Short mmCIF file of C-alpha atoms (C1' of nucleotides) in Angstrom, two decimals:
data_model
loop_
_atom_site.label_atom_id
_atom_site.label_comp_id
_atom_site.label_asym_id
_atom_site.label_seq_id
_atom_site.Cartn_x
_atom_site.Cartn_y
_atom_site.Cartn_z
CA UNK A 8 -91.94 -193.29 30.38
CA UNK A 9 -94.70 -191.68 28.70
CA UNK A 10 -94.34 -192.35 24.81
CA UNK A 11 -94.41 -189.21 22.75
CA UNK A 12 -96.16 -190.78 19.41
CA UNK A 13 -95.85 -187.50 16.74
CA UNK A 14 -94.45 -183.83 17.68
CA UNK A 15 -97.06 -182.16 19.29
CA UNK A 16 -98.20 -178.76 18.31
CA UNK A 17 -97.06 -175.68 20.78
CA UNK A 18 -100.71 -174.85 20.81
CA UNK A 19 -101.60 -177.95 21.91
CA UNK A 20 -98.58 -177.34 25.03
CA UNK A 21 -99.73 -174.08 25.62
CA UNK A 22 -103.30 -175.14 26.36
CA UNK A 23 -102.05 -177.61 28.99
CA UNK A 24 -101.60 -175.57 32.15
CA UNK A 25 -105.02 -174.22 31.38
CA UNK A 26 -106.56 -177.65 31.22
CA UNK A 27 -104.91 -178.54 34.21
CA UNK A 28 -105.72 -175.25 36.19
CA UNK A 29 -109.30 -175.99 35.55
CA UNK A 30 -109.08 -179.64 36.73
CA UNK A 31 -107.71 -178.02 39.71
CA UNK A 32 -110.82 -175.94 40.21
CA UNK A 33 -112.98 -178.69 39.34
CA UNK A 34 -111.68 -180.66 42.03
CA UNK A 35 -111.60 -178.03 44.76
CA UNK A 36 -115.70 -178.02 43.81
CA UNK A 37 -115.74 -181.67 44.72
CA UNK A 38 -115.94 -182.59 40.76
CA UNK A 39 -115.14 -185.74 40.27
CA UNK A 40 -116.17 -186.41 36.73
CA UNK A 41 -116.39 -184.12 33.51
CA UNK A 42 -117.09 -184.45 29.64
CA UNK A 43 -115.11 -183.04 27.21
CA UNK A 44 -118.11 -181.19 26.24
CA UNK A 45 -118.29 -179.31 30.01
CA UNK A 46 -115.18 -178.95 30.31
CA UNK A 47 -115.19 -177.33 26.49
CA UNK A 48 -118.13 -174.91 28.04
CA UNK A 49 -115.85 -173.84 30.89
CA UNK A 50 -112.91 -172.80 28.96
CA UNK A 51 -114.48 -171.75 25.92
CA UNK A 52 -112.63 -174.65 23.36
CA UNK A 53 -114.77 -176.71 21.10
CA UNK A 54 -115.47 -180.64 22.53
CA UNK A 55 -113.50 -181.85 19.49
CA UNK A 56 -110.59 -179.68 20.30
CA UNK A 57 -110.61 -181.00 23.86
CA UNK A 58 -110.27 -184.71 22.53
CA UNK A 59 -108.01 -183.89 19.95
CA UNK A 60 -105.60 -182.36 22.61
CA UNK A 61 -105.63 -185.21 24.50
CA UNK A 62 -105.36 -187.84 22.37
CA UNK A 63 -102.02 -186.37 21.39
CA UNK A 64 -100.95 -188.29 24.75
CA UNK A 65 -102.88 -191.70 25.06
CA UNK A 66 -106.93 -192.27 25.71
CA UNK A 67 -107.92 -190.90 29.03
CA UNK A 68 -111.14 -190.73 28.81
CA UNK A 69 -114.15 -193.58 28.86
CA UNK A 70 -116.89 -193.75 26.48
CA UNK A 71 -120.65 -192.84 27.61
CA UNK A 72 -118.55 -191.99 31.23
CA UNK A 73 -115.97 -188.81 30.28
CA UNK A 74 -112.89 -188.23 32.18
CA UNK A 75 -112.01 -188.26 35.85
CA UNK A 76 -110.92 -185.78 36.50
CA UNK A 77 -108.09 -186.61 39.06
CA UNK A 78 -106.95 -189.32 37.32
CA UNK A 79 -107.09 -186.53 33.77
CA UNK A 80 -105.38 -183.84 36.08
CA UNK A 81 -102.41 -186.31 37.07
CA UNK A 82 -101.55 -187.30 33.56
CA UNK A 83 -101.54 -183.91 32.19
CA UNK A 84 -99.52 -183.21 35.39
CA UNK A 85 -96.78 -186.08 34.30
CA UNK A 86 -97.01 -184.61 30.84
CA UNK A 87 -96.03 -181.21 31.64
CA UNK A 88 -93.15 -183.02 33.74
CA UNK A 89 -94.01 -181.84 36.99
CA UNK A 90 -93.23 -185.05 38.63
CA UNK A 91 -89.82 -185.27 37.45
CA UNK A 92 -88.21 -182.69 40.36
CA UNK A 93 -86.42 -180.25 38.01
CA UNK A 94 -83.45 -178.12 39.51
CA UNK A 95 -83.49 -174.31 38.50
CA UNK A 96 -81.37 -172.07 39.61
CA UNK A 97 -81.60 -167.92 39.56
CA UNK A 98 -79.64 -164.90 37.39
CA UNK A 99 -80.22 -162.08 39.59
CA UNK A 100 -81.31 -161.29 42.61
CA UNK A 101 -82.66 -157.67 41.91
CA UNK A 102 -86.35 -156.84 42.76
CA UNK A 103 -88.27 -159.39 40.17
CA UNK A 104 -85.82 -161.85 41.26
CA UNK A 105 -86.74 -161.50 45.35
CA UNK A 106 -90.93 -160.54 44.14
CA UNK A 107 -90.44 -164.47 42.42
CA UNK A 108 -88.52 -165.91 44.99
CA UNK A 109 -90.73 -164.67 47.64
CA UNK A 110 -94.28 -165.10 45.71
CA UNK A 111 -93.92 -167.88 43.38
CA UNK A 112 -94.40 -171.27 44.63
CA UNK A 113 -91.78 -172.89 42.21
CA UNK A 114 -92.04 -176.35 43.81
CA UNK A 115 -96.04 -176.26 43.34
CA UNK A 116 -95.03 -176.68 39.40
CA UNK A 117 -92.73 -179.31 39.78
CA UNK A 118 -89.21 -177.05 40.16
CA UNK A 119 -87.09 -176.73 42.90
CA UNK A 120 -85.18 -173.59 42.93
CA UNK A 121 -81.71 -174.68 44.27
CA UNK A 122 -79.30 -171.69 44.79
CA UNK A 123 -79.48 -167.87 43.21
CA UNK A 124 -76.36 -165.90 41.67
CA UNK A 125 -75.48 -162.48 41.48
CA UNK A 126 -72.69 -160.05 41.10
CA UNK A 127 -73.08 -157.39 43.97
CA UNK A 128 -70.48 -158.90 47.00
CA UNK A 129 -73.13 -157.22 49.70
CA UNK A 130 -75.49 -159.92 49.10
CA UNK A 131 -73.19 -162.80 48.53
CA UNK A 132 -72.95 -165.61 50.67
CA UNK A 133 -76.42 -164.94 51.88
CA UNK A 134 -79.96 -166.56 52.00
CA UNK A 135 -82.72 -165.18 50.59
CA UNK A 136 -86.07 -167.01 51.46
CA UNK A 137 -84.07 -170.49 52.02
CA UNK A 138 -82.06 -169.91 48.56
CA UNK A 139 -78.56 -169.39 48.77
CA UNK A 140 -76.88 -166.34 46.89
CA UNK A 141 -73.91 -167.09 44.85
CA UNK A 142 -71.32 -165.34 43.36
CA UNK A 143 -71.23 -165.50 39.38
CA UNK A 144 -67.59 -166.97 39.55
CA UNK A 145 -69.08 -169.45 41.18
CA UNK A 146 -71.35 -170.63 38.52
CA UNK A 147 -69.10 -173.05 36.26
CA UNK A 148 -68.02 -175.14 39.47
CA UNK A 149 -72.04 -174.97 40.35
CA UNK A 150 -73.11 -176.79 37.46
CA UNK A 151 -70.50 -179.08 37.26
CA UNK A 152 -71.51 -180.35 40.80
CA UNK A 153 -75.32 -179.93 40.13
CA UNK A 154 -78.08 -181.47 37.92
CA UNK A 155 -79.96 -177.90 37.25
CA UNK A 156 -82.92 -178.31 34.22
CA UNK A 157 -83.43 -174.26 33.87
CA UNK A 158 -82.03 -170.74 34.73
CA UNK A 159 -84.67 -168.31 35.34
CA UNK A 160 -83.27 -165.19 34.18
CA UNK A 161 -83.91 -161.95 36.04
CA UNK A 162 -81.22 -160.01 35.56
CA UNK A 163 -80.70 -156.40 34.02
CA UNK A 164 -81.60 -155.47 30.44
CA UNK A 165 -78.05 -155.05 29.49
CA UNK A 166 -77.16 -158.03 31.51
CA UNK A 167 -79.55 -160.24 29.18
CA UNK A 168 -77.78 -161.32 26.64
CA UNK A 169 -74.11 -161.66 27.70
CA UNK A 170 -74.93 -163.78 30.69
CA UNK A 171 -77.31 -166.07 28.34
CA UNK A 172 -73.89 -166.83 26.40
CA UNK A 173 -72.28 -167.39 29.30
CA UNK A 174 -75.06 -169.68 30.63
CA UNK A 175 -75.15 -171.88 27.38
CA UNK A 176 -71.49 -172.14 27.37
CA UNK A 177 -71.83 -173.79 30.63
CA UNK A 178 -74.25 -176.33 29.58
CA UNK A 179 -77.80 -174.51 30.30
CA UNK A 180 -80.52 -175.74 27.77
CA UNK A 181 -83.59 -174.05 29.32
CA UNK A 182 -84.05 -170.29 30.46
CA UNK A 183 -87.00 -168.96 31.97
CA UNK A 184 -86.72 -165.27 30.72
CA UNK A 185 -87.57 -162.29 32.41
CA UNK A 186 -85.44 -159.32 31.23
CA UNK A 187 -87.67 -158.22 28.36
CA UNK A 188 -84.78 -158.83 25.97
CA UNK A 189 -85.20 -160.68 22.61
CA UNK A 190 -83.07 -163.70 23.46
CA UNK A 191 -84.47 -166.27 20.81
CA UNK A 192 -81.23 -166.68 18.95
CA UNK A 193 -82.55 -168.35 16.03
CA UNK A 194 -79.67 -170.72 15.27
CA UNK A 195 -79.78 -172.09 19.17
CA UNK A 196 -80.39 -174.94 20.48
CA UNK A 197 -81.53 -173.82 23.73
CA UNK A 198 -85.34 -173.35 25.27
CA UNK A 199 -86.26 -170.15 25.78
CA UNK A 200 -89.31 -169.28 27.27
CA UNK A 201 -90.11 -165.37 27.64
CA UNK A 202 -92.65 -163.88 30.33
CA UNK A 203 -92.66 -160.12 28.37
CA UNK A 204 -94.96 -158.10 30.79
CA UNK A 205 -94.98 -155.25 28.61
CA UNK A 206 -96.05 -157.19 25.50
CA UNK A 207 -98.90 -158.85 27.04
CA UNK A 208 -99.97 -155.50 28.42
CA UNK A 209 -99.36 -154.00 24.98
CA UNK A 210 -101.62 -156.67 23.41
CA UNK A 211 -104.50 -155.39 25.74
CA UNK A 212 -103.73 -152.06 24.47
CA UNK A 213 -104.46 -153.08 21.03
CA UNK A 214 -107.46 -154.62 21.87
CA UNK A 215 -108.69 -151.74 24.08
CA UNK A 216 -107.98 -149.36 20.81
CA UNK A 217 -109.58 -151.43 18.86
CA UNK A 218 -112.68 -151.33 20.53
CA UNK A 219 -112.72 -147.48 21.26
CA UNK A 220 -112.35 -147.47 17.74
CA UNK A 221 -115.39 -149.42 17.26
CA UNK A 222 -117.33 -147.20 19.25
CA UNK A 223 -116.36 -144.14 18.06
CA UNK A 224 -116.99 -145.55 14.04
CA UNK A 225 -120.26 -146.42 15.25
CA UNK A 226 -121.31 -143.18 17.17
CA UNK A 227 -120.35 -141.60 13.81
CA UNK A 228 -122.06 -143.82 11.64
CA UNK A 229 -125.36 -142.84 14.26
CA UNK A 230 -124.30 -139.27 13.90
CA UNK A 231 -124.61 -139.21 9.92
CA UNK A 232 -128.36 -141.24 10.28
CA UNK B 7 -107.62 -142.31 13.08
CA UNK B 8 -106.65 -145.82 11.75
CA UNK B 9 -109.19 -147.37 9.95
CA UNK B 10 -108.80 -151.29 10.38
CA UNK B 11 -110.01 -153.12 7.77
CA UNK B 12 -110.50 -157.10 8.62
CA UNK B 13 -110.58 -158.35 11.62
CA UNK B 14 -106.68 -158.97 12.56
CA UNK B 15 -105.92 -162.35 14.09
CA UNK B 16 -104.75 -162.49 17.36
CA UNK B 17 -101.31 -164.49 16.19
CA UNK B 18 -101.01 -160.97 14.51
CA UNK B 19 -101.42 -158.83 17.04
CA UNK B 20 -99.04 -160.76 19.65
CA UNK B 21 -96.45 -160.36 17.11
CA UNK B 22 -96.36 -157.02 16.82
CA UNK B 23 -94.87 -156.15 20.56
CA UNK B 24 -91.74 -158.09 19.48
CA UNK B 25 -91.47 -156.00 16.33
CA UNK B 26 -91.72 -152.89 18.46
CA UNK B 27 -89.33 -154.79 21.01
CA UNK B 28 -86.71 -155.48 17.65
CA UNK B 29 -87.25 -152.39 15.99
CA UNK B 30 -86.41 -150.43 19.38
CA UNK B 31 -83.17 -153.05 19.48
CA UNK B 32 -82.18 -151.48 16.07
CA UNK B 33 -82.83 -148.01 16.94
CA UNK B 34 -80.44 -148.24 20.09
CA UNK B 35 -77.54 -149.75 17.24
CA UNK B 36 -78.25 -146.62 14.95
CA UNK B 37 -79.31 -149.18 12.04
CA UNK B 38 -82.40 -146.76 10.53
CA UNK B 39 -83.28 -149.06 7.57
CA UNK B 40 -84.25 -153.02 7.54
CA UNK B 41 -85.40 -155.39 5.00
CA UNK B 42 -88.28 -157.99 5.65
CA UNK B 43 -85.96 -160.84 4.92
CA UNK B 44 -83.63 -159.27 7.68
CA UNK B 45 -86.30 -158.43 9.92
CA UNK B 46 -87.25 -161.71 9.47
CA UNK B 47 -83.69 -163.23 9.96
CA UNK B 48 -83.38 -161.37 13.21
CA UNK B 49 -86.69 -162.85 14.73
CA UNK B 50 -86.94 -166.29 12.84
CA UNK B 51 -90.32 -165.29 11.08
CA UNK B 52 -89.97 -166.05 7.29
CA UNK B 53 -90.33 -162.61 4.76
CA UNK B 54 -93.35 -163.14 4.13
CA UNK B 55 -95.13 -163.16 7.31
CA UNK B 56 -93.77 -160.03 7.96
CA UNK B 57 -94.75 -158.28 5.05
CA UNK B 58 -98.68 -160.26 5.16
CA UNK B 59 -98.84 -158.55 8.96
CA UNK B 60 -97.31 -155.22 7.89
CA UNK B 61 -100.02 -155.31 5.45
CA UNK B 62 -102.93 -155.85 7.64
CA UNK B 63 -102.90 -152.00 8.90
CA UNK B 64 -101.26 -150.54 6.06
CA UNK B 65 -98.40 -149.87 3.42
CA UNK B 66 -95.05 -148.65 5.27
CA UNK B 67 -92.16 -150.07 3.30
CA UNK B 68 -91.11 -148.80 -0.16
CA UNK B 69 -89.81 -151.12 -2.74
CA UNK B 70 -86.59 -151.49 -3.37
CA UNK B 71 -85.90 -150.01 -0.18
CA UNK B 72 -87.43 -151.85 2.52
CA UNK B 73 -88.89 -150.08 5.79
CA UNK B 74 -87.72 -146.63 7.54
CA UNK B 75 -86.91 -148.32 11.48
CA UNK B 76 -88.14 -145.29 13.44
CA UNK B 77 -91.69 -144.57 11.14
CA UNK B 78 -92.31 -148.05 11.37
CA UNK B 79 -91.75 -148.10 14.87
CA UNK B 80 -93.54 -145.26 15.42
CA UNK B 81 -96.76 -146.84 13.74
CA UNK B 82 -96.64 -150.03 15.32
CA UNK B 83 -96.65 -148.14 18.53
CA UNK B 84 -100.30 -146.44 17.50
CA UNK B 85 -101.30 -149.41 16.30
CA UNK B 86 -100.91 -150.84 19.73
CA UNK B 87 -102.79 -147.86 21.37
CA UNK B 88 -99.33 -146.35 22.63
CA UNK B 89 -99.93 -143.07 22.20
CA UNK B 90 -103.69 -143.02 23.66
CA UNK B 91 -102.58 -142.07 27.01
CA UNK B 92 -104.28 -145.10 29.10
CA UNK B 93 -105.66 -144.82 32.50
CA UNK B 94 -104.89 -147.84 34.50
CA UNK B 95 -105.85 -148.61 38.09
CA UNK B 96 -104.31 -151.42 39.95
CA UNK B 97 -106.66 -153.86 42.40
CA UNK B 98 -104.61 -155.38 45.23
CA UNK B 99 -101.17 -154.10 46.59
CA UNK B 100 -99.54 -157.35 48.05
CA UNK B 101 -96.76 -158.29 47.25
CA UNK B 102 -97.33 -159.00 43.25
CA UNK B 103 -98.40 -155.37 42.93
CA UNK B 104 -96.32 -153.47 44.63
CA UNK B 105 -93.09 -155.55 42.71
CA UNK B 106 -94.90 -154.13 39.74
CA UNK B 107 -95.53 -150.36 40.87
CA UNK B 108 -91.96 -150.66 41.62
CA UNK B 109 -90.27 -151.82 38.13
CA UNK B 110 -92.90 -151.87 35.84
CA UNK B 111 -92.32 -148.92 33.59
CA UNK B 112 -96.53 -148.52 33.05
CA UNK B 113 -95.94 -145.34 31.18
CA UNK B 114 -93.36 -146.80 28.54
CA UNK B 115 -96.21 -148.51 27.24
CA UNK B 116 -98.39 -146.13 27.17
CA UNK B 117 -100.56 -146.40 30.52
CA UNK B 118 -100.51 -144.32 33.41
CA UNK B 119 -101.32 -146.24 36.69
CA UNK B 120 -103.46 -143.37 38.70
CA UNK B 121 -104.29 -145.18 41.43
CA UNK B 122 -104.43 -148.53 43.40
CA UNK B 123 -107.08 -150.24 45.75
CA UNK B 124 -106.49 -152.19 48.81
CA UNK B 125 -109.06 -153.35 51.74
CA UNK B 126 -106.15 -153.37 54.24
CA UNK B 127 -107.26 -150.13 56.96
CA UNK B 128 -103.50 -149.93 57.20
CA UNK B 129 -102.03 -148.53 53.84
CA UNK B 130 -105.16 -146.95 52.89
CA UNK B 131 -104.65 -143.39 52.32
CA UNK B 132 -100.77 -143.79 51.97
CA UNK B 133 -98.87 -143.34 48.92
CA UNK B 134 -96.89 -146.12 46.86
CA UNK B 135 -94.35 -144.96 44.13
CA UNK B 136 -96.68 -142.32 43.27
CA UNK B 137 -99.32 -144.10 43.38
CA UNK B 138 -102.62 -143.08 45.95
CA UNK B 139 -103.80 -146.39 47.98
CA UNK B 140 -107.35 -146.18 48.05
CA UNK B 141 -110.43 -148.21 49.86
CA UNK B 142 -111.82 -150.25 47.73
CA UNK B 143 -115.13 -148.70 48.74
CA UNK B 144 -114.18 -145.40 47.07
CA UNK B 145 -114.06 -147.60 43.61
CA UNK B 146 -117.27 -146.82 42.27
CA UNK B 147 -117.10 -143.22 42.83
CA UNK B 148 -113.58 -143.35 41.29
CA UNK B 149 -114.52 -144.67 38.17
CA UNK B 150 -117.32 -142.53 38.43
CA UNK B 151 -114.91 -139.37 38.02
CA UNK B 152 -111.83 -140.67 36.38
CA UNK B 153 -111.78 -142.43 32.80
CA UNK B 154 -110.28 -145.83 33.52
CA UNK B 155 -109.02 -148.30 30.69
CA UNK B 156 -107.96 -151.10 32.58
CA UNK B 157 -107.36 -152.79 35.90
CA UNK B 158 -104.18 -154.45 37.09
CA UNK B 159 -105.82 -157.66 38.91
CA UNK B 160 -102.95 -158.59 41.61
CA UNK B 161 -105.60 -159.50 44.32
CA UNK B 162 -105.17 -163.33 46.24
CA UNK B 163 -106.87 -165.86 44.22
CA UNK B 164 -109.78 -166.13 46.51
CA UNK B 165 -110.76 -162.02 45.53
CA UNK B 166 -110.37 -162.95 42.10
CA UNK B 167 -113.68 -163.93 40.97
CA UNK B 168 -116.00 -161.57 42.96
CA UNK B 169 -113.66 -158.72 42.51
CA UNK B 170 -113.83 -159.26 38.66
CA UNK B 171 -117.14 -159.31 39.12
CA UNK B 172 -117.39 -156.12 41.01
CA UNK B 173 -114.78 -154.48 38.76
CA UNK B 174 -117.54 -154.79 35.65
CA UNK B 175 -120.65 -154.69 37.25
CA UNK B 176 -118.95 -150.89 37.87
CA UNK B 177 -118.04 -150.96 34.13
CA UNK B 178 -114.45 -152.05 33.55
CA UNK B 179 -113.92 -153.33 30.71
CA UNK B 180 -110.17 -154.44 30.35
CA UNK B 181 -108.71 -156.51 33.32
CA UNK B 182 -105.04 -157.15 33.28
CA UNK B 183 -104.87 -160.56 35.50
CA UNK B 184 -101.71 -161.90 37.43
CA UNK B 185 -104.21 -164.09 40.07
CA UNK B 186 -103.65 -166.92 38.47
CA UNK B 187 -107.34 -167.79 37.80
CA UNK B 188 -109.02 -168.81 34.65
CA UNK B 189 -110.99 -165.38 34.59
CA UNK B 190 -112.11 -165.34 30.86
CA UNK B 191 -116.40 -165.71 31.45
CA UNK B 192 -117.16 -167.32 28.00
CA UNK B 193 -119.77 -165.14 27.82
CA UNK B 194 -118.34 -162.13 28.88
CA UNK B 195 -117.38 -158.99 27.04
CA UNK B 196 -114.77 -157.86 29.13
CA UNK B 197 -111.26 -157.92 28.01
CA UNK B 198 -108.99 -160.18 29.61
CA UNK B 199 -105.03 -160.40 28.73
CA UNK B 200 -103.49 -162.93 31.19
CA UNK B 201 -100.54 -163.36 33.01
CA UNK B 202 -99.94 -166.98 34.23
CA UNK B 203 -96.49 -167.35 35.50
CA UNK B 204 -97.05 -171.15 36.22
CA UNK B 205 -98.31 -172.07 32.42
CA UNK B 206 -95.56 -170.15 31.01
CA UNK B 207 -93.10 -172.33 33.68
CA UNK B 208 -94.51 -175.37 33.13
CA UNK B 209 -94.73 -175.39 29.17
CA UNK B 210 -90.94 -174.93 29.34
CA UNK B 211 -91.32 -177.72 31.84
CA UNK B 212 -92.97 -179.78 29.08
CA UNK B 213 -90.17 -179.03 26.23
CA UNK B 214 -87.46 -179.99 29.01
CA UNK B 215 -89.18 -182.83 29.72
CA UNK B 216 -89.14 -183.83 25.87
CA UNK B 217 -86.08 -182.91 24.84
CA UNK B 218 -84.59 -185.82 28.55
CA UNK B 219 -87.06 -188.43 26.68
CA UNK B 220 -85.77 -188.18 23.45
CA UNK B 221 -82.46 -188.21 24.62
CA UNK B 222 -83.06 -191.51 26.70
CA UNK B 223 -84.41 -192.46 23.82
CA UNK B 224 -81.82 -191.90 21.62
CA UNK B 225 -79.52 -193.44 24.59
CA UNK B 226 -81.43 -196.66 24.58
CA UNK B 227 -81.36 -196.83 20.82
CA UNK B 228 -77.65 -197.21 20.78
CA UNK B 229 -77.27 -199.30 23.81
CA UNK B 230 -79.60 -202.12 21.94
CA UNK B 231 -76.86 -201.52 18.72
"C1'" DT C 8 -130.69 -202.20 27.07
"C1'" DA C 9 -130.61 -197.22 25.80
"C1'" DG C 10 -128.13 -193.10 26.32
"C1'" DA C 11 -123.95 -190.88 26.61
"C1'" DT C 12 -119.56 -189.86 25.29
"C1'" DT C 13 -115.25 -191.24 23.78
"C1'" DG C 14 -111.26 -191.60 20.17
"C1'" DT C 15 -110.48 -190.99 15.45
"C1'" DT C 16 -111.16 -190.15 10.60
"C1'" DA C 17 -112.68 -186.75 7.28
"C1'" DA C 18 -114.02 -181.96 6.12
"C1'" DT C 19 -113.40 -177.25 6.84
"C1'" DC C 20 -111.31 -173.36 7.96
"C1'" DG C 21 -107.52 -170.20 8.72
"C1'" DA C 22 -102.71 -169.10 8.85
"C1'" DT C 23 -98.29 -169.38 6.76
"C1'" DT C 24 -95.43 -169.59 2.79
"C1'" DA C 25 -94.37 -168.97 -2.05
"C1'" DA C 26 -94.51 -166.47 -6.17
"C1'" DC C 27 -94.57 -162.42 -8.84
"C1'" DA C 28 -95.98 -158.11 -10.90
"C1'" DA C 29 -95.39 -153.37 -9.48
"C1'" DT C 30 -92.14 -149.90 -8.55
"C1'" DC C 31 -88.73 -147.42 -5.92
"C1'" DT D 6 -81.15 -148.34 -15.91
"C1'" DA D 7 -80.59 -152.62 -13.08
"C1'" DG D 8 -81.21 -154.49 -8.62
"C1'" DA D 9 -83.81 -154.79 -4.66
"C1'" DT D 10 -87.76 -155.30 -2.18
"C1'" DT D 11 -92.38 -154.28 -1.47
"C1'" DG D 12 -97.63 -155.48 -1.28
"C1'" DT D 13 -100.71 -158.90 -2.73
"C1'" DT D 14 -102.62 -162.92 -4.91
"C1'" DA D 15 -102.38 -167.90 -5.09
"C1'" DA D 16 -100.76 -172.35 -3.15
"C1'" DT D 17 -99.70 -174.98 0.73
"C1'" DC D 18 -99.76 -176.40 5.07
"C1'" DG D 19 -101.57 -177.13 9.65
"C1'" DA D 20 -105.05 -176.60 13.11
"C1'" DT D 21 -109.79 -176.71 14.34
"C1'" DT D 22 -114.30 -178.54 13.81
"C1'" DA D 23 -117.66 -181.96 12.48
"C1'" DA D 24 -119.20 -186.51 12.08
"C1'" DC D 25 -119.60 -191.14 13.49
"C1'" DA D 26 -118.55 -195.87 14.63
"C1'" DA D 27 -117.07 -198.04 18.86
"C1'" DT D 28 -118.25 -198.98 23.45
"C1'" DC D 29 -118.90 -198.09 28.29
#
DNA sequence: TAGATTGTTAATCGATTAACAATC
DNA sequence: TAGATTGTTAATCGATTAACAATC
């Protein structure tokens, strides 16, 4: 049981996945060993930053050697809990519902998605891609029978926020949210993680303006000369 | 033409799509005035935060009064490039990017997706949701005639490198990647907003995974008692 | 051994929060 | 006018970077 010493900062978790996506690559190159000042070159973070992350979570490394990197990948792996076989279960089987079920490799991550509910009877008692479709009604008894560590929410817009109450009520601590609804009730004690396509593309946008706007000062500053 | 003064930090600027996202929210319950301490209340940001972003593009509140919902909206919005009318064209129609022709409203957020790119002999030359399927050999010339702001990466991971490579040797300068790959070149100027499923799934992993171990924790604590 | 590189402590930098005069 | 709330300056807090002794 790894021993969390302090609270460790969400910048620190969000950098994670990326330090174990490039382990990944590293290996698949037939890498076998890295310093924290390569693998600080790759990913564009500061050596010091690199050791600083990790040393949130024990010493991994060896002095005058650097890490190995499969034995650095597999205990940022147990960190992120992907060995622990986490249940999640689906809210929604509409089109990003069957584009997630169908394309995203849930158990690669460490999740196992266990059953799917909806409210339209036509689908209902089906299988989609090896995960069972539920009715909603059905949901309470579900959980009561079933260990499940997330919900991944895909439902409609309108849908969001009624069915997170009812998920909470019924025990759910961790929702994987996809219906580009502000669900982060302040006051609650449940995880909510948002994947907001449209404010990651909107970001870009900003950054795109910002740069035409660049351009276009410096054409005019030209201009004047 | 907004003049920006400082550089704004990039905690900023991925703020201010769930402003837009909560201001739109307020709209849609016919509230047409908010405070920053309410703004704040609603999105668990403290007052001041609020008003120190606000004031990093300009002065929209009044005193006394607080800020007008629909202007502010309206100049977050340009501030995020909404009303620039984007061009957008979209590399790889698989599965992943045909979900998002399908239910990703481009044009709510201010980009208009003019045309995808495929190698497949098979759906070249057909239409998707409006969109044209082109050969990826017609690219250059494309770009050639069309003003393009960004590309949709939703190729298989193997394309992803060379095809980002491709993409701004022919002068792309915005990529919007769902491949999963750790695209950003250190070195490179290109813009590049990411869209990792699997971190965003497995930092919730990581809080889920905390909040079981402090819980044992806590368990174990009163067993010894 | 000498060279390399860690883990960690201290210094710096930047972001958030608090305070308050200005003013609607 | 009095009360409310902004925009901004100053204070605090936290995260990143630098430095270095420890050691493989």
């Amino acid at each position: 049981m790894p021993v969390k010493r302090v609270k460790v900062s969400n910048n620190v978790i969000r950098r994670l996945p990326r330090y174990l996506r490039k382990l990944d690559e590293l290996t698949d190159s037939g890498v076998s060993r890295v310093s924290s000042f390569e693998l600080g070159r790759q990913l564009g973070l500061t050596p010091s930053q690199i050791r600083q992350d990790f040393s949130c979570f024990g010493e991994f490394g060896q002095q005058g050697y650097g890490y190995n990197v499969p034995a650095l990948r597999s205990e940022i792996a147990s960190i992120l809990g992907m060995d622990r076989g986490f249940n999640a279960i689906m809210i929604g089987v509409g089109n990003i519902g069957r584009a997630l079920t169908e394309n995203f490799n849930f158990s690669e991550w460490g999740f196992s998605l266990i059953a799917a509910f909806d409210v339209r009877p036509e689908i209902i008692g089906t299988m989609f891609h090896g995960v069972p479709i539920l009715s909603m009604d059905e949901l309470a008894r579900f959980l009561d029978e079933h260990r499940v560590d997330a919900a991944v929410l895909t439902v409609p817009k309108e849908a969001a926020v009624p069915v997170t109450e009812m998920l909470t009520a019924n025990g759910i601590e961790a929702i994987w949210n996809f219906t580009n609804v502000e669900l982060t009730a302040p006051d609650s004690a449940v995880l909510v993680e948002n994947v907001h396509f449209s404010d990651s593309l909107l970001s870009l946008g900003y950054y795109i303006a910002e740069r035409a706007d660049e351009r276009a000062a410096k054409a005019a500053k030209a201009e004047r000369v």
